Amino acid sequence: MARYVAQVPLRWTDQDSYRHLNHARTVTLLEEARIDLFFDAAAQEGVAGFAGGLLVAGLEVDYRRQIPYRSSTLRVAMWVHEVRAASFSISYEMNDGPDADDPVAVGARTRMALFDLDAQRPRRLSVPEREFLGRWADGS
C-alpha cells in the first residue's frame, strides 16, 4: 500500500505544561500533513478541487506514547480508504521522530467530505480527484 509521507515541524508552542506535544496541537500537526497532501501535492499534479472544499466530518485519535519537544520534524504517513461518491477516510501514523523506524506515537483517522463552498452543499469526487486518491488507497 502506498503511503504519502509528510514531515511536520514540532514547534516550541506545541508543547504543554508537561513538556510534551499537546493533544490539540497533535490534531493541528495532522491537519498540516493533510494540507501537504490534498492541497500542495494534489495541486502540483493539477488536481486543485480539494482546496475548494474539503471538510473534516469525523476524527479519531489514538495516543500511543508521549512526544517530547525537540527541534526536529515528525514523520506523518497517510493513506486513503473508504472512498465513496462524496467522501473518503484518511488514516495517519505519526512517528516520534522524522524516520519510519521511529516509534509510532499517534494513530488517527479522519472522515473527509467534499463540499461546494459556494453552493453550501456536498459534492461528488471528480475523476481526477478519484484517481489522485487511488494512488494513496489501501484497497478498501
PDB file of C-alpha atoms in Angstrom:
ATOM      1  CA  MET A   1       0.000   0.000   0.000  1.00  0.00           C
ATOM      2  CA  ALA A   2       1.339   3.407  -0.971  1.00  0.00           C
ATOM      3  CA  ARG A   3       1.650   5.948   1.814  1.00  0.00           C
ATOM      4  CA  TYR A   4       2.152   9.647   1.467  1.00  0.00           C
ATOM      5  CA  VAL A   5       4.743  10.909   3.944  1.00  0.00           C
ATOM      6  CA  ALA A   6       4.884  14.470   5.246  1.00  0.00           C
ATOM      7  CA  GLN A   7       7.422  15.922   7.633  1.00  0.00           C
ATOM      8  CA  VAL A   8       5.796  18.376  10.053  1.00  0.00           C
ATOM      9  CA  PRO A   9       7.769  20.744  12.281  1.00  0.00           C
ATOM     10  CA  LEU A  10       7.463  20.462  16.032  1.00  0.00           C
ATOM     11  CA  ARG A  11       7.314  23.983  17.450  1.00  0.00           C
ATOM     12  CA  TRP A  12       8.100  25.227  20.936  1.00  0.00           C
ATOM     13  CA  THR A  13       4.477  26.334  21.319  1.00  0.00           C
ATOM     14  CA  ASP A  14       3.219  22.805  20.520  1.00  0.00           C
ATOM     15  CA  GLN A  15       4.188  21.512  23.955  1.00  0.00           C
ATOM     16  CA  ASP A  16       2.066  21.719  27.063  1.00  0.00           C
ATOM     17  CA  SER A  17       2.999  22.215  30.723  1.00  0.00           C
ATOM     18  CA  TYR A  18       4.146  18.568  30.873  1.00  0.00           C
ATOM     19  CA  ARG A  19       6.727  19.321  28.151  1.00  0.00           C
ATOM     20  CA  HIS A  20       5.235  17.002  25.564  1.00  0.00           C
ATOM     21  CA  LEU A  21       3.142  17.560  22.458  1.00  0.00           C
ATOM     22  CA  ASN A  22      -0.283  18.900  23.451  1.00  0.00           C
ATOM     23  CA  HIS A  23      -3.236  16.801  22.269  1.00  0.00           C
ATOM     24  CA  ALA A  24      -4.901  19.707  20.409  1.00  0.00           C
ATOM     25  CA  ARG A  25      -1.619  20.594  18.703  1.00  0.00           C
ATOM     26  CA  THR A  26      -1.326  16.966  17.608  1.00  0.00           C
ATOM     27  CA  VAL A  27      -4.535  17.386  15.608  1.00  0.00           C
ATOM     28  CA  THR A  28      -3.123  20.605  14.114  1.00  0.00           C
ATOM     29  CA  LEU A  29       0.039  18.771  13.003  1.00  0.00           C
ATOM     30  CA  LEU A  30      -2.115  16.068  11.385  1.00  0.00           C
ATOM     31  CA  GLU A  31      -4.004  18.849   9.598  1.00  0.00           C
ATOM     32  CA  GLU A  32      -0.727  20.323   8.320  1.00  0.00           C
ATOM     33  CA  ALA A  33       0.271  16.922   6.939  1.00  0.00           C
ATOM     34  CA  ARG A  34      -3.161  16.556   5.309  1.00  0.00           C
ATOM     35  CA  ILE A  35      -2.828  20.014   3.711  1.00  0.00           C
ATOM     36  CA  ASP A  36       0.551  18.967   2.311  1.00  0.00           C
ATOM     37  CA  LEU A  37      -1.102  16.019   0.565  1.00  0.00           C
ATOM     38  CA  PHE A  38      -4.504  17.341  -0.501  1.00  0.00           C
ATOM     39  CA  PHE A  39      -3.672  20.952  -1.257  1.00  0.00           C
ATOM     40  CA  ASP A  40       0.032  21.102  -2.147  1.00  0.00           C
ATOM     41  CA  ALA A  41       0.830  17.687  -3.672  1.00  0.00           C
ATOM     42  CA  ALA A  42      -2.552  17.437  -5.393  1.00  0.00           C
ATOM     43  CA  ALA A  43      -2.210  20.948  -6.883  1.00  0.00           C
ATOM     44  CA  GLN A  44       1.290  20.106  -8.166  1.00  0.00           C
ATOM     45  CA  GLU A  45      -0.344  17.249 -10.084  1.00  0.00           C
ATOM     46  CA  GLY A  46      -3.065  19.529 -11.460  1.00  0.00           C
ATOM     47  CA  VAL A  47      -5.771  18.379  -9.024  1.00  0.00           C
ATOM     48  CA  ALA A  48      -6.960  21.624  -7.440  1.00  0.00           C
ATOM     49  CA  GLY A  49     -10.504  20.658  -6.421  1.00  0.00           C
ATOM     50  CA  PHE A  50      -9.703  19.594  -2.863  1.00  0.00           C
ATOM     51  CA  ALA A  51      -8.634  23.139  -1.989  1.00  0.00           C
ATOM     52  CA  GLY A  52     -12.112  24.345  -2.986  1.00  0.00           C
ATOM     53  CA  GLY A  53     -13.880  22.470  -0.215  1.00  0.00           C
ATOM     54  CA  LEU A  54     -12.745  19.511   1.842  1.00  0.00           C
ATOM     55  CA  LEU A  55     -14.242  19.256   5.316  1.00  0.00           C
ATOM     56  CA  VAL A  56     -13.496  17.020   8.282  1.00  0.00           C
ATOM     57  CA  ALA A  57     -16.657  15.014   9.002  1.00  0.00           C
ATOM     58  CA  GLY A  58     -15.184  12.851  11.769  1.00  0.00           C
ATOM     59  CA  LEU A  59     -11.964  12.412  13.738  1.00  0.00           C
ATOM     60  CA  GLU A  60     -10.483   9.607  15.853  1.00  0.00           C
ATOM     61  CA  VAL A  61      -7.098   9.904  17.558  1.00  0.00           C
ATOM     62  CA  ASP A  62      -5.220   7.213  19.494  1.00  0.00           C
ATOM     63  CA  TYR A  63      -2.267   8.420  21.558  1.00  0.00           C
ATOM     64  CA  ARG A  64       0.262   5.609  21.959  1.00  0.00           C
ATOM     65  CA  ARG A  65       3.155   7.480  23.554  1.00  0.00           C
ATOM     66  CA  GLN A  66       4.127  10.990  24.552  1.00  0.00           C
ATOM     67  CA  ILE A  67       6.136  13.082  22.109  1.00  0.00           C
ATOM     68  CA  PRO A  68       8.624  15.283  23.981  1.00  0.00           C
ATOM     69  CA  TYR A  69       9.624  18.594  22.434  1.00  0.00           C
ATOM     70  CA  ARG A  70      12.722  18.646  20.230  1.00  0.00           C
ATOM     71  CA  SER A  71      13.681  20.826  17.292  1.00  0.00           C
ATOM     72  CA  SER A  72      13.209  18.196  14.602  1.00  0.00           C
ATOM     73  CA  THR A  73      10.324  17.190  12.390  1.00  0.00           C
ATOM     74  CA  LEU A  74       7.829  14.416  12.947  1.00  0.00           C
ATOM     75  CA  ARG A  75       7.011  11.906  10.233  1.00  0.00           C
ATOM     76  CA  VAL A  76       3.338  11.548   9.333  1.00  0.00           C
ATOM     77  CA  ALA A  77       2.392   8.728   6.957  1.00  0.00           C
ATOM     78  CA  MET A  78      -1.097   8.839   5.419  1.00  0.00           C
ATOM     79  CA  TRP A  79      -3.215   6.540   3.311  1.00  0.00           C
ATOM     80  CA  VAL A  80      -6.756   6.682   1.952  1.00  0.00           C
ATOM     81  CA  HIS A  81      -9.617   4.212   2.321  1.00  0.00           C
ATOM     82  CA  GLU A  82     -13.410   4.012   2.205  1.00  0.00           C
ATOM     83  CA  VAL A  83     -13.639   6.141  -0.936  1.00  0.00           C
ATOM     84  CA  ARG A  84     -17.293   6.894  -1.636  1.00  0.00           C
ATOM     85  CA  ALA A  85     -19.083   9.232  -4.065  1.00  0.00           C
ATOM     86  CA  ALA A  86     -18.601  12.366  -1.933  1.00  0.00           C
ATOM     87  CA  SER A  87     -16.361  11.270   0.942  1.00  0.00           C
ATOM     88  CA  PHE A  88     -13.320   9.242   1.938  1.00  0.00           C
ATOM     89  CA  SER A  89     -11.258   8.447   5.019  1.00  0.00           C
ATOM     90  CA  ILE A  90      -7.597   9.105   5.757  1.00  0.00           C
ATOM     91  CA  SER A  91      -5.528   7.094   8.224  1.00  0.00           C
ATOM     92  CA  TYR A  92      -2.397   8.537   9.810  1.00  0.00           C
ATOM     93  CA  GLU A  93       0.622   7.280  11.689  1.00  0.00           C
ATOM     94  CA  MET A  94       2.698   9.960  13.386  1.00  0.00           C
ATOM     95  CA  ASN A  95       6.165   8.781  14.329  1.00  0.00           C
ATOM     96  CA  ASP A  96       8.022  10.069  17.363  1.00  0.00           C
ATOM     97  CA  GLY A  97      10.716  11.499  15.106  1.00  0.00           C
ATOM     98  CA  PRO A  98      11.426  12.049  11.413  1.00  0.00           C
ATOM     99  CA  ASP A  99      12.135   8.446  10.389  1.00  0.00           C
ATOM    100  CA  ALA A 100       9.995   5.420   9.591  1.00  0.00           C
ATOM    101  CA  ASP A 101      11.832   3.388  12.226  1.00  0.00           C
ATOM    102  CA  ASP A 102      10.972   5.896  14.979  1.00  0.00           C
ATOM    103  CA  PRO A 103       8.121   4.511  17.110  1.00  0.00           C
ATOM    104  CA  VAL A 104       4.560   5.355  16.106  1.00  0.00           C
ATOM    105  CA  ALA A 105       3.273   7.773  18.754  1.00  0.00           C
ATOM    106  CA  VAL A 106      -0.144   8.637  17.299  1.00  0.00           C
ATOM    107  CA  GLY A 107      -2.613   6.807  15.114  1.00  0.00           C
ATOM    108  CA  ALA A 108      -5.549   8.753  13.719  1.00  0.00           C
ATOM    109  CA  ARG A 109      -8.327   8.701  11.190  1.00  0.00           C
ATOM    110  CA  THR A 110     -10.400  11.460   9.611  1.00  0.00           C
ATOM    111  CA  ARG A 111     -13.549  11.084   7.570  1.00  0.00           C
ATOM    112  CA  MET A 112     -13.494  13.750   4.869  1.00  0.00           C
ATOM    113  CA  ALA A 113     -16.423  15.188   2.926  1.00  0.00           C
ATOM    114  CA  LEU A 114     -16.120  17.065  -0.346  1.00  0.00           C
ATOM    115  CA  PHE A 115     -18.071  20.294  -0.194  1.00  0.00           C
ATOM    116  CA  ASP A 116     -19.022  23.032  -2.624  1.00  0.00           C
ATOM    117  CA  LEU A 117     -18.430  26.155  -0.532  1.00  0.00           C
ATOM    118  CA  ASP A 118     -20.272  28.444  -2.965  1.00  0.00           C
ATOM    119  CA  ALA A 119     -23.386  26.267  -3.135  1.00  0.00           C
ATOM    120  CA  GLN A 120     -23.069  25.206   0.528  1.00  0.00           C
ATOM    121  CA  ARG A 121     -23.698  21.548  -0.180  1.00  0.00           C
ATOM    122  CA  PRO A 122     -21.752  18.298  -0.539  1.00  0.00           C
ATOM    123  CA  ARG A 123     -20.319  17.473  -3.941  1.00  0.00           C
ATOM    124  CA  ARG A 124     -19.093  14.335  -5.669  1.00  0.00           C
ATOM    125  CA  LEU A 125     -15.483  13.441  -6.331  1.00  0.00           C
ATOM    126  CA  SER A 126     -14.252  14.351  -9.797  1.00  0.00           C
ATOM    127  CA  VAL A 127     -12.443  11.772 -11.924  1.00  0.00           C
ATOM    128  CA  PRO A 128      -9.019  13.430 -11.357  1.00  0.00           C
ATOM    129  CA  GLU A 129      -9.662  13.559  -7.587  1.00  0.00           C
ATOM    130  CA  ARG A 130     -10.676   9.901  -7.519  1.00  0.00           C
ATOM    131  CA  GLU A 131      -7.526   8.975  -9.474  1.00  0.00           C
ATOM    132  CA  PHE A 132      -5.365  11.001  -7.070  1.00  0.00           C
ATOM    133  CA  LEU A 133      -6.951   9.240  -4.086  1.00  0.00           C
ATOM    134  CA  GLY A 134      -6.357   5.898  -5.780  1.00  0.00           C
ATOM    135  CA  ARG A 135      -2.606   6.469  -5.652  1.00  0.00           C
ATOM    136  CA  TRP A 136      -2.768   6.526  -1.847  1.00  0.00           C
ATOM    137  CA  ALA A 137      -5.551   3.982  -1.331  1.00  0.00           C
ATOM    138  CA  ASP A 138      -5.266   0.762   0.641  1.00  0.00           C
ATOM    139  CA  GLY A 139      -7.880  -1.015  -1.470  1.00  0.00           C
ATOM    140  CA  SER A 140     -10.894  -0.795   0.859  1.00  0.00           C
TER     141      SER A 140
END
